[in-house]
Short mmCIF file of C-alpha atoms and ligand atoms in Angstrom, two decimals:
data_model
loop_
_atom_site.label_atom_id
_atom_site.label_comp_id
_atom_site.label_asym_id
_atom_site.label_seq_id
_atom_site.Cartn_x
_atom_site.Cartn_y
_atom_site.Cartn_z
CA UNK A 1 20.32 8.91 8.09
CA UNK A 2 19.46 5.84 10.17
CA UNK A 3 20.62 2.37 9.22
CA UNK A 4 19.35 -1.07 10.15
CA UNK A 5 21.85 -3.83 10.95
CA UNK A 6 20.64 -7.42 10.52
CA UNK A 7 22.66 -10.55 11.32
CA UNK A 8 21.60 -14.03 10.26
CA UNK A 9 20.50 -15.73 13.47
CA UNK A 10 18.77 -19.01 12.59
CA UNK A 11 15.09 -20.03 12.85
CA UNK A 12 12.45 -17.63 14.18
CA UNK A 13 9.77 -18.43 16.74
CA UNK A 14 6.80 -16.47 18.12
CA UNK A 15 4.10 -14.03 17.06
CA UNK A 16 4.07 -10.79 15.05
CA UNK A 17 1.10 -8.39 15.33
CA UNK A 18 -0.03 -7.03 11.94
CA UNK A 19 -1.15 -3.39 11.83
CA UNK A 20 -3.95 -1.66 9.94
CA UNK A 21 -3.38 -1.23 6.21
CA UNK A 22 -1.40 1.82 5.08
CA UNK A 23 -3.08 1.73 1.68
CA UNK A 24 -6.55 1.50 3.19
CA UNK A 25 -5.87 4.31 5.67
CA UNK A 26 -4.56 6.58 2.91
CA UNK A 27 -7.91 6.41 1.10
CA UNK A 28 -10.12 6.33 4.20
CA UNK A 29 -8.64 9.58 5.56
CA UNK A 30 -9.60 11.74 2.51
CA UNK A 31 -13.17 10.37 2.85
CA UNK A 32 -13.56 12.83 5.75
CA UNK A 33 -13.78 15.57 3.08
CA UNK A 34 -17.11 14.11 1.93
CA UNK A 35 -18.96 15.03 5.12
CA UNK A 36 -19.21 17.88 7.63
CA UNK A 37 -19.58 15.34 10.44
CA UNK A 38 -16.68 13.62 12.24
CA UNK A 39 -15.06 10.51 10.74
CA UNK A 40 -12.98 8.42 13.18
CA UNK A 41 -10.65 5.61 12.12
CA UNK A 42 -9.46 2.95 14.55
CA UNK A 43 -6.69 0.33 14.09
CA UNK A 44 -4.75 2.98 12.14
CA UNK A 45 -1.04 2.23 11.46
CA UNK A 46 1.66 4.53 12.89
CA UNK A 47 3.56 5.48 9.70
CA UNK A 48 5.18 8.52 8.14
CA UNK A 49 2.78 8.34 5.16
CA UNK A 50 -0.16 8.67 7.57
CA UNK A 51 1.49 11.71 9.15
CA UNK A 52 1.92 13.20 5.66
CA UNK A 53 -1.77 12.66 4.86
CA UNK A 54 -2.61 14.25 8.22
CA UNK A 55 -0.55 17.34 7.30
CA UNK A 56 -2.28 17.52 3.92
CA UNK A 57 -5.80 17.35 5.37
CA UNK A 58 -4.88 19.92 8.03
CA UNK A 59 -3.53 22.23 5.29
CA UNK A 60 -7.02 22.10 3.74
CA UNK A 61 -8.60 23.11 7.04
CA UNK A 62 -9.60 19.69 8.37
CA UNK A 63 -9.26 18.99 12.06
CA UNK A 64 -7.22 15.80 12.40
CA UNK A 65 -6.42 14.49 15.88
CA UNK A 66 -4.26 11.47 16.53
CA UNK A 67 -5.25 9.54 19.67
CA UNK A 68 -4.08 6.40 21.49
CA UNK A 69 -0.49 6.68 20.21
CA UNK A 70 -1.69 7.10 16.62
CA UNK A 71 -4.01 4.10 16.49
CA UNK A 72 -7.10 6.33 16.40
CA UNK A 73 -7.47 9.21 13.94
CA UNK A 74 -10.37 11.58 14.65
CA UNK A 75 -11.18 13.90 11.72
CA UNK A 76 -13.65 16.67 10.99
CA UNK A 77 -14.01 18.64 7.76
CA UNK A 78 -16.62 21.07 8.98
CA UNK A 79 -14.64 24.18 8.06
CA UNK A 80 -12.63 23.60 4.91
CA UNK A 81 -11.12 26.97 4.13
CA UNK A 82 -8.66 25.97 1.46
CA UNK A 83 -9.25 23.81 -1.61
CA UNK A 84 -5.62 23.69 -2.78
CA UNK A 85 -3.33 20.71 -2.10
CA UNK A 86 0.16 22.17 -2.47
CA UNK A 87 3.10 20.52 -4.24
CA UNK A 88 5.37 20.63 -1.17
CA UNK A 89 3.13 18.07 0.55
CA UNK A 90 1.82 16.18 -2.50
CA UNK A 91 5.35 15.50 -3.81
CA UNK A 92 6.12 13.57 -0.60
CA UNK A 93 3.29 11.13 -1.14
CA UNK A 94 1.39 10.27 -4.33
CA UNK A 95 -1.72 9.17 -2.45
CA UNK A 96 -2.35 12.90 -1.89
CA UNK A 97 -4.20 12.82 -5.23
CA UNK A 98 -7.01 11.04 -3.35
CA UNK A 99 -8.27 14.36 -1.94
CA UNK A 100 -9.28 15.40 -5.48
CA UNK A 101 -12.46 13.36 -5.87
CA UNK A 102 -13.90 14.07 -2.40
CA UNK A 103 -13.17 17.83 -2.59
CA UNK A 104 -14.74 18.06 -6.05
CA UNK A 105 -17.81 16.08 -4.98
CA UNK A 106 -18.56 18.10 -1.85
CA UNK A 107 -17.19 21.57 -2.67
CA UNK A 108 -17.43 21.63 -6.49
CA UNK A 109 -13.83 22.78 -6.86
CA UNK A 110 -10.30 21.53 -6.14
CA UNK A 111 -6.73 22.48 -7.02
CA UNK A 112 -4.34 19.56 -6.50
CA UNK A 113 -0.67 19.40 -7.40
CA UNK A 114 0.21 16.66 -9.85
CA UNK A 115 2.11 14.09 -7.76
CA UNK A 116 4.98 13.57 -10.18
CA UNK A 117 6.64 10.19 -10.63
CA UNK A 118 8.45 8.11 -8.08
CA UNK A 119 11.26 5.55 -8.01
CA UNK A 120 9.12 2.67 -9.26
CA UNK A 121 7.54 4.43 -12.22
CA UNK A 122 6.02 7.48 -13.89
CA UNK A 123 2.67 6.73 -12.22
CA UNK A 124 0.47 9.21 -14.09
CA UNK A 125 -3.02 10.14 -12.85
CA UNK A 126 -4.79 10.34 -16.21
CA UNK A 127 -7.34 7.67 -15.22
CA UNK A 128 -8.26 9.63 -12.08
CA UNK A 129 -8.98 12.72 -14.20
CA UNK A 130 -10.90 10.85 -16.92
CA UNK A 131 -13.10 9.19 -14.29
CA UNK A 132 -14.03 12.55 -12.76
CA UNK A 133 -14.62 14.05 -16.23
CA UNK A 134 -17.11 11.21 -16.82
CA UNK A 135 -19.03 12.71 -13.90
CA UNK A 136 -19.10 16.14 -15.53
CA UNK A 137 -15.95 17.67 -14.00
CA UNK A 138 -13.78 20.04 -16.03
CA UNK A 139 -10.03 19.48 -15.62
CA UNK A 140 -7.50 22.18 -16.44
CA UNK A 141 -3.84 21.17 -16.09
CA UNK A 142 -1.49 24.11 -15.63
CA UNK A 143 1.60 25.03 -13.60
CA UNK A 144 1.91 21.42 -12.40
CA UNK A 145 -1.56 21.52 -10.82
CA UNK A 146 -4.95 20.03 -11.67
CA UNK A 147 -7.58 22.80 -11.54
CA UNK A 148 -10.83 20.84 -11.26
CA UNK A 149 -14.38 22.22 -11.38
CA UNK A 150 -17.72 20.43 -11.05
CA UNK A 151 -20.79 21.50 -13.07
CA UNK A 152 -23.02 24.17 -11.47
CA UNK A 153 -25.38 21.55 -10.01
CA UNK A 154 -22.53 19.36 -8.80
CA UNK A 155 -21.08 16.12 -10.20
CA UNK A 156 -23.43 13.89 -12.16
CA UNK A 157 -23.52 10.09 -12.07
CA UNK A 158 -21.58 8.68 -15.04
CA UNK A 159 -20.33 5.55 -16.81
CA UNK A 160 -16.64 4.91 -16.09
CA UNK A 161 -14.84 2.20 -18.08
CA UNK A 162 -11.21 1.87 -16.92
CA UNK A 163 -8.93 0.54 -19.74
CA UNK A 164 -6.89 -1.21 -17.06
CA UNK A 165 -7.17 -1.60 -13.31
CA UNK A 166 -6.09 1.34 -11.15
CA UNK A 167 -6.47 1.18 -7.36
CA UNK A 168 -6.21 4.94 -6.83
CA UNK A 169 -8.43 5.92 -9.74
CA UNK A 170 -11.09 3.48 -8.52
CA UNK A 171 -10.89 5.04 -5.05
CA UNK A 172 -11.16 8.62 -6.37
CA UNK A 173 -14.11 7.69 -8.59
CA UNK A 174 -15.86 5.75 -5.83
CA UNK A 175 -15.58 8.58 -3.30
CA UNK A 176 -16.72 11.23 -5.81
CA UNK A 177 -19.66 9.11 -6.98
CA UNK A 178 -21.18 8.92 -3.47
CA UNK A 179 -22.32 12.58 -3.73
CA UNK A 180 -22.84 12.77 -7.52
CA UNK A 181 -26.45 13.27 -8.69
CA UNK A 182 -27.69 9.94 -10.14
CA UNK A 183 -26.07 6.58 -10.74
CA UNK A 184 -22.38 5.92 -11.42
CA UNK A 185 -21.14 2.61 -12.80
CA UNK A 186 -17.41 1.87 -12.49
CA UNK A 187 -16.27 -0.95 -14.79
CA UNK A 188 -12.89 -2.73 -14.59
CA UNK A 189 -12.75 -1.42 -11.03
CA UNK A 190 -9.91 -2.48 -8.74
CA UNK A 191 -10.93 -5.36 -6.42
CA UNK A 192 -8.30 -4.89 -3.69
CA UNK A 193 -9.39 -5.39 -0.03
CA UNK A 194 -8.60 -1.69 0.49
CA UNK A 195 -11.37 -0.81 -2.01
CA UNK A 196 -13.81 -3.08 -0.14
CA UNK A 197 -12.76 -1.45 3.16
CA UNK A 198 -13.37 2.02 1.69
CA UNK A 199 -16.82 0.99 0.42
CA UNK A 200 -17.77 -0.41 3.83
CA UNK A 201 -16.73 2.86 5.50
CA UNK A 202 -18.58 5.00 2.92
CA UNK A 203 -21.71 2.87 3.40
CA UNK A 204 -21.50 3.52 7.17
CA UNK A 205 -21.46 7.22 6.22
CA UNK A 206 -24.71 6.77 4.27
CA UNK A 207 -23.40 6.04 0.77
CA UNK A 208 -25.29 3.64 -1.47
CA UNK A 209 -22.75 1.28 -3.05
CA UNK A 210 -22.98 -2.20 -4.59
CA UNK A 211 -20.40 -4.53 -6.11
CA UNK A 212 -17.24 -3.56 -4.24
CA UNK A 213 -14.67 -6.37 -4.53
CA UNK A 214 -15.92 -7.18 -8.03
CA UNK A 215 -14.96 -5.53 -11.32
CA UNK A 216 -18.19 -3.51 -11.48
CA UNK A 217 -19.17 -1.07 -8.73
CA UNK A 218 -22.50 0.79 -8.85
CA UNK A 219 -23.10 3.91 -6.75
CA UNK A 220 -26.40 5.79 -6.23
CA UNK A 221 -25.46 9.36 -5.30
CA UNK A 222 -26.98 10.86 -2.13
CA UNK A 223 -27.32 14.50 -1.00
CA UNK A 224 -25.01 14.24 1.97
CA UNK A 225 -22.96 11.79 4.02
CA UNK A 226 -22.90 11.66 7.83
CA UNK A 227 -20.08 10.81 10.22
CA UNK A 228 -18.92 7.31 11.15
CA UNK A 229 -16.33 5.29 13.05
CA UNK A 230 -14.48 2.60 11.10
CA UNK A 231 -11.64 0.12 11.84
CA UNK A 232 -8.90 0.05 9.19
CA UNK A 233 -8.61 -3.40 7.57
CA UNK A 234 -5.49 -5.51 8.33
CA UNK A 235 -2.48 -4.68 6.14
CA UNK A 236 -2.15 -7.60 3.71
CA UNK A 237 1.24 -6.36 2.47
CA UNK A 238 2.72 -6.14 5.97
CA UNK A 239 1.14 -9.57 6.57
CA UNK A 240 2.76 -11.11 3.50
CA UNK A 241 6.08 -9.46 4.34
CA UNK A 242 6.27 -10.99 7.82
CA UNK A 243 5.01 -14.37 6.58
CA UNK A 244 8.22 -14.51 4.56
CA UNK A 245 10.42 -14.17 7.65
CA UNK A 246 9.98 -17.80 8.85
CA UNK A 247 9.86 -18.90 5.20
CA UNK A 248 13.35 -17.48 4.69
CA UNK A 249 14.84 -18.30 8.14
CA UNK A 250 13.02 -21.46 9.17
CA UNK A 251 11.11 -21.84 12.45
CA UNK A 252 7.43 -20.98 12.96
CA UNK A 253 5.80 -17.53 13.25
CA UNK A 254 2.13 -16.63 13.77
CA UNK A 255 1.09 -13.33 12.16
CA UNK A 256 -1.71 -12.00 14.39
CA UNK A 257 -4.74 -10.65 12.54
CA UNK A 258 -3.79 -12.40 9.31
CA UNK A 259 -6.55 -13.87 7.17
CA UNK A 260 -6.04 -16.19 4.20
CA UNK A 261 -8.49 -14.28 2.01
CA UNK A 262 -6.25 -11.20 2.18
CA UNK A 263 -3.27 -13.08 0.68
CA UNK A 264 -4.78 -15.91 -1.36
CA UNK A 265 -2.58 -15.79 -4.46
CA UNK A 266 0.50 -15.14 -2.32
CA UNK A 267 -0.21 -18.23 -0.18
CA UNK A 268 -0.55 -20.37 -3.31
CA UNK A 269 2.99 -19.38 -4.30
CA UNK A 270 4.29 -19.99 -0.77
CA UNK A 271 2.71 -23.47 -0.86
CA UNK A 272 4.42 -24.20 -4.19
CA UNK A 273 7.73 -23.05 -2.69
CA UNK A 274 7.35 -25.49 0.22
CA UNK A 275 5.94 -23.17 2.89
CA UNK A 276 3.01 -24.22 5.11
CA UNK A 277 0.39 -21.60 6.01
CA UNK A 278 -2.35 -22.42 8.55
CA UNK A 279 -5.29 -20.21 9.53
CA UNK A 280 -5.60 -20.13 13.32
CA UNK A 281 -8.12 -18.22 15.47
CA UNK A 282 -5.53 -15.51 16.02
CA UNK A 283 -4.01 -15.26 12.55
CA UNK A 284 -1.78 -17.09 10.05
CA UNK A 285 0.85 -19.57 11.26
CA UNK A 286 3.75 -19.99 8.82
CA UNK A 287 6.57 -22.55 8.72
CA UNK A 288 8.85 -24.20 6.19
CA UNK A 289 7.83 -27.77 5.22
CA UNK A 290 11.41 -29.00 4.92
CA UNK A 291 14.90 -27.57 4.64
CA UNK A 292 14.63 -26.60 0.99
CA UNK A 293 12.72 -23.80 -0.68
CA UNK A 294 11.49 -24.69 -4.16
CA UNK A 295 11.78 -22.25 -7.08
CA UNK A 296 8.46 -20.79 -8.31
CA UNK A 297 7.44 -18.38 -11.07
CA UNK A 298 5.54 -15.22 -10.12
CA UNK A 299 3.60 -12.70 -12.21
CA UNK A 300 2.25 -9.60 -10.47
CA UNK A 301 -1.38 -8.74 -11.20
CA UNK A 302 -4.21 -6.66 -9.75
CA UNK A 303 -6.06 -8.34 -6.85
CA UNK A 304 -6.87 -11.22 -6.52
CA UNK A 305 -3.60 -11.93 -8.38
CA UNK A 306 -0.12 -11.85 -6.84
CA UNK A 307 0.41 -8.34 -5.39
CA UNK A 308 3.14 -6.16 -6.89
CA UNK A 309 3.80 -4.88 -3.35
CA UNK A 310 5.04 -8.36 -2.36
CA UNK A 311 7.22 -8.96 -5.44
CA UNK A 312 10.45 -7.62 -3.90
CA UNK A 313 9.93 -9.59 -0.70
CA UNK A 314 9.19 -12.81 -2.64
CA UNK A 315 12.39 -12.31 -4.62
CA UNK A 316 14.33 -12.32 -1.35
CA UNK A 317 12.89 -15.78 -0.59
CA UNK A 318 13.62 -17.13 -4.06
CA UNK A 319 17.29 -16.07 -3.96
CA UNK A 320 18.09 -19.24 -1.99
CA UNK A 321 15.49 -21.54 -3.59
CA UNK A 322 16.41 -24.79 -5.32
CA UNK A 323 16.34 -23.97 -9.04
CA UNK A 324 15.45 -20.98 -11.16
CA UNK A 325 12.45 -18.66 -10.61
CA UNK A 326 11.07 -16.13 -13.08
CA UNK A 327 9.37 -13.01 -11.69
CA UNK A 328 7.31 -10.85 -14.06
CA UNK A 329 6.45 -7.33 -12.83
CA UNK A 330 3.37 -6.31 -14.81
CA UNK A 331 2.13 -3.35 -12.76
CA UNK A 332 5.08 -0.93 -12.56
CA UNK A 333 7.82 -0.28 -15.10
CA UNK A 334 10.79 -0.05 -12.73
CA UNK A 335 10.27 -2.22 -9.70
CA UNK A 336 13.41 -4.38 -9.59
CA UNK A 337 15.74 -1.88 -7.88
CA UNK A 338 16.18 -4.35 -5.01
CA UNK A 339 17.80 -6.83 -7.44
CA UNK A 340 21.26 -5.17 -7.66
CA UNK A 341 21.28 -4.82 -3.87
CA UNK A 342 20.40 -8.52 -3.41
CA UNK A 343 23.20 -9.33 -5.87
CA UNK A 344 25.63 -7.54 -3.56
CA UNK A 345 24.65 -10.25 -1.06
CA UNK A 346 25.52 -13.00 -3.52
CA UNK A 347 22.15 -13.48 -5.24
CA UNK A 348 22.14 -14.46 -8.91
CA UNK A 349 19.52 -12.35 -10.70
CA UNK A 350 19.17 -11.40 -14.37
CA UNK A 351 16.83 -8.47 -15.06
CA UNK A 352 15.53 -7.82 -18.57
CA UNK A 353 12.79 -5.20 -18.72
CA UNK A 354 9.88 -6.41 -16.62
CA UNK A 355 11.29 -9.89 -16.05
CA UNK A 356 13.76 -10.99 -13.38
CA UNK A 357 15.26 -14.51 -13.49
CA UNK A 358 16.54 -15.68 -10.10
CA UNK A 359 18.92 -18.65 -9.94
CA UNK A 360 18.92 -19.97 -6.40
CA UNK A 361 22.20 -20.03 -4.46
CA UNK A 362 22.97 -21.99 -1.31
CA UNK A 363 23.08 -18.98 0.97
CA UNK A 364 23.41 -15.19 0.86
CA UNK A 365 26.21 -13.27 2.55
CA UNK A 366 25.63 -10.11 4.56
CA UNK A 367 26.75 -6.83 2.92
CA UNK A 368 26.15 -3.07 3.07
CA UNK A 369 23.05 -2.41 0.89
CA UNK A 370 20.84 0.58 0.09
CA UNK A 371 17.06 0.86 0.30
CA UNK A 372 15.59 2.44 -2.83
CA UNK A 373 11.86 2.30 -2.20
CA UNK A 374 9.47 1.10 0.46
CA UNK A 375 9.07 -2.56 -0.48
CA UNK A 376 12.65 -2.97 -1.74
CA UNK A 377 13.93 -1.84 1.68
CA UNK A 378 12.06 -4.57 3.55
CA UNK A 379 13.13 -7.24 1.04
CA UNK A 380 16.76 -6.44 1.94
CA UNK A 381 15.98 -6.89 5.62
CA UNK A 382 14.32 -10.24 4.91
CA UNK A 383 17.38 -11.35 2.93
CA UNK A 384 19.64 -10.22 5.77
CA UNK A 385 17.70 -12.33 8.29
CA UNK A 386 19.01 -15.53 6.71
CA UNK A 387 22.31 -14.32 5.24
CA UNK A 388 25.65 -15.34 6.72
CA UNK A 389 27.09 -12.39 8.60
CA UNK A 390 25.96 -8.80 8.88
CA UNK A 391 23.81 -6.77 6.48
CA UNK A 392 23.63 -2.99 6.89
CA UNK A 393 20.62 -1.39 5.18
CA UNK A 394 20.95 2.38 4.63
CA UNK A 395 18.24 4.98 3.75
CA UNK A 396 15.71 3.25 5.98
CA UNK A 397 13.45 6.32 5.87
CA UNK A 398 11.82 4.45 2.97
CA UNK A 399 10.90 1.72 5.45
CA UNK A 400 9.24 4.13 7.89
CA UNK A 401 6.68 5.01 5.23
CA UNK A 402 5.05 1.60 5.36
CA UNK A 403 6.29 -0.48 8.30
CA UNK A 404 5.85 0.42 11.95
CA UNK A 405 8.27 -0.97 14.58
CA UNK A 406 10.07 -3.39 12.20
CA UNK A 407 13.00 -3.92 14.60
CA UNK A 408 10.70 -4.56 17.57
CA UNK A 409 8.46 -6.97 15.61
CA UNK A 410 11.35 -9.02 14.22
CA UNK A 411 13.31 -8.98 17.49
CA UNK A 412 10.14 -10.37 19.08
CA UNK A 413 10.57 -13.61 17.12
CA UNK A 414 14.31 -13.92 17.71
CA UNK A 415 15.87 -11.96 14.85
CA UNK A 416 19.22 -10.26 15.46
CA UNK A 417 18.40 -6.74 14.26
CA UNK A 418 19.00 -3.20 15.46
CA UNK A 419 18.51 0.36 14.22
CA UNK A 420 21.52 2.68 14.33
CA UNK A 421 20.69 6.37 14.64
CA UNK A 422 22.19 8.32 11.72
CA UNK A 423 24.31 11.46 12.01
C1 EPZ B 501 -1.74 1.71 -5.16
O1 EPZ B 501 -1.03 2.66 -5.93
C2 EPZ B 501 -0.87 1.44 -3.94
N1 EPZ B 501 -0.69 2.68 -3.18
C3 EPZ B 501 0.49 0.90 -4.37
O2 EPZ B 501 1.22 0.58 -3.20
C4 EPZ B 501 0.26 -0.39 -5.16
O3 EPZ B 501 1.51 -0.87 -5.62
C5 EPZ B 501 -0.65 -0.10 -6.36
O4 EPZ B 501 -1.90 0.47 -5.88
C6 EPZ B 501 -0.99 -1.35 -7.14
O5 EPZ B 501 -1.59 -2.29 -6.29
C7 EPZ B 501 -1.71 3.13 -2.40
O6 EPZ B 501 -2.76 2.52 -2.31
C8 EPZ B 501 -1.46 4.39 -1.65
P1 EPZ B 501 -2.53 1.99 -9.56
P2 EPZ B 501 -1.77 3.38 -7.19
O7 EPZ B 501 -3.28 3.22 -9.90
O8 EPZ B 501 -3.20 3.56 -6.90
C9 EPZ B 501 -0.81 3.07 -13.84
C10 EPZ B 501 3.06 0.59 -1.74
O9 EPZ B 501 4.17 0.05 -1.82
N2 EPZ B 501 -1.72 4.22 -13.78
O10 EPZ B 501 -3.28 0.71 -9.32
O11 EPZ B 501 -0.96 4.56 -7.56
C11 EPZ B 501 0.30 3.14 -12.82
O12 EPZ B 501 1.39 3.89 -13.31
C12 EPZ B 501 2.46 1.29 -2.94
O13 EPZ B 501 2.32 0.57 -0.72
C13 EPZ B 501 -1.87 5.03 -14.91
O14 EPZ B 501 -1.23 4.80 -15.94
O15 EPZ B 501 -1.59 2.24 -8.31
C14 EPZ B 501 0.65 1.69 -12.61
O16 EPZ B 501 1.54 1.30 -13.65
C15 EPZ B 501 3.41 1.29 -4.13
N3 EPZ B 501 -2.72 6.07 -14.86
C16 EPZ B 501 -0.69 0.97 -12.79
O17 EPZ B 501 -1.55 1.89 -13.49
C17 EPZ B 501 -3.45 6.35 -13.73
O18 EPZ B 501 -4.24 7.33 -13.75
C18 EPZ B 501 -1.38 0.60 -11.48
O19 EPZ B 501 -1.41 1.76 -10.69
C19 EPZ B 501 -3.30 5.53 -12.59
C20 EPZ B 501 -2.43 4.47 -12.65
#
């Protein structure tokens, strides 16, 4: 398995291009199942999760062609011959569940493997199923699969009241509702930019949607959707991740394509920690105000709150802050696996349930560490950028799921980092 070797190398200078959002692309791709006309995505990120979604759609009979070195994904679902999403693909990536709503809405049937849990939590899909049942679907769970069936006349518009915010369940419900007969109202809907991006794409395909980005989304079902071409929105999690590089190392980095509205709550915490963020024409320019990072408290929440997907990376910054920071992880039940690895580098972190207390130390020391999940892996790299000596991060396949060309992007601003091919 490959490893990444990072050596603390002082302040960073330059620009980092930010790619299209993994979590937008993973819901935009299944939208092809809603129409028999081509859907083309531009500004797509080059990631292993996108390749997995491509395999899944192809296994259903979709034509998926990757163009321009993966930045353009041309899809057509004219001849879907198979309505079963098999476990061997679904188990590799939970977002596979997002083919359920579109298949049910257009074909009236779908058999999708339950995704199973993952390192950061059990991550059930009960809200996805309840939302589709509110549109008249029948769900039969057996042999580890969801056997879903729409009523004879197709899905009906329904009232969906989510007990708590779920990004994926909102996406499944939104896609299914575009072809349901009548009006669907989704309450306590997720407000993430990826939901807004999906709604914009669906509207280009002919869907009738109002309220995306708020807690209540209303959809008037239509008979069919046509093809479209849509640019994937900038990845706010990759953006926030790279904004932390100059915050941790010093210097000044401009993240190209970055927009403040994608990372509002995150920027508020950076400001409190002593980090300056400026919107330029090309993106977000980030630098440290002084030599010291100030401790801040963080609680993860659904958008527009502080994103859970930036919690691990923020912890890496706070390890060398002046004072004690308290991080509360409210979205997932097991998302502090980066803490023991950061402690190997000299960090002082106490984890109790969903709360991590970080007591700042003067500096971290490089050490061999292990990536455990996608965002934890990049937090270890960020910590290694400013640590004294060499940090070797193993199991970097986690990283490839969500970050393209990490070594190239960080080398581009002066980091001392290389990838060692594994045996
Ligand atoms: C999406 O996951 C993202 N993944 C996650 O990013 C992100 O952390 C998460 O939203 C929260 O923002 C993609 O978009 C592909 P949820 P999702 O449904 O949709 C519970 C990354 O690093 N829940 O909003 O699966 C669930 O267990 C990944 O890029 C149920 O109980 O998240 C969690 O505790 C990690 N039942 C909470 O809700 C359900 O039916 C929020 O999950 C659905 C969710």
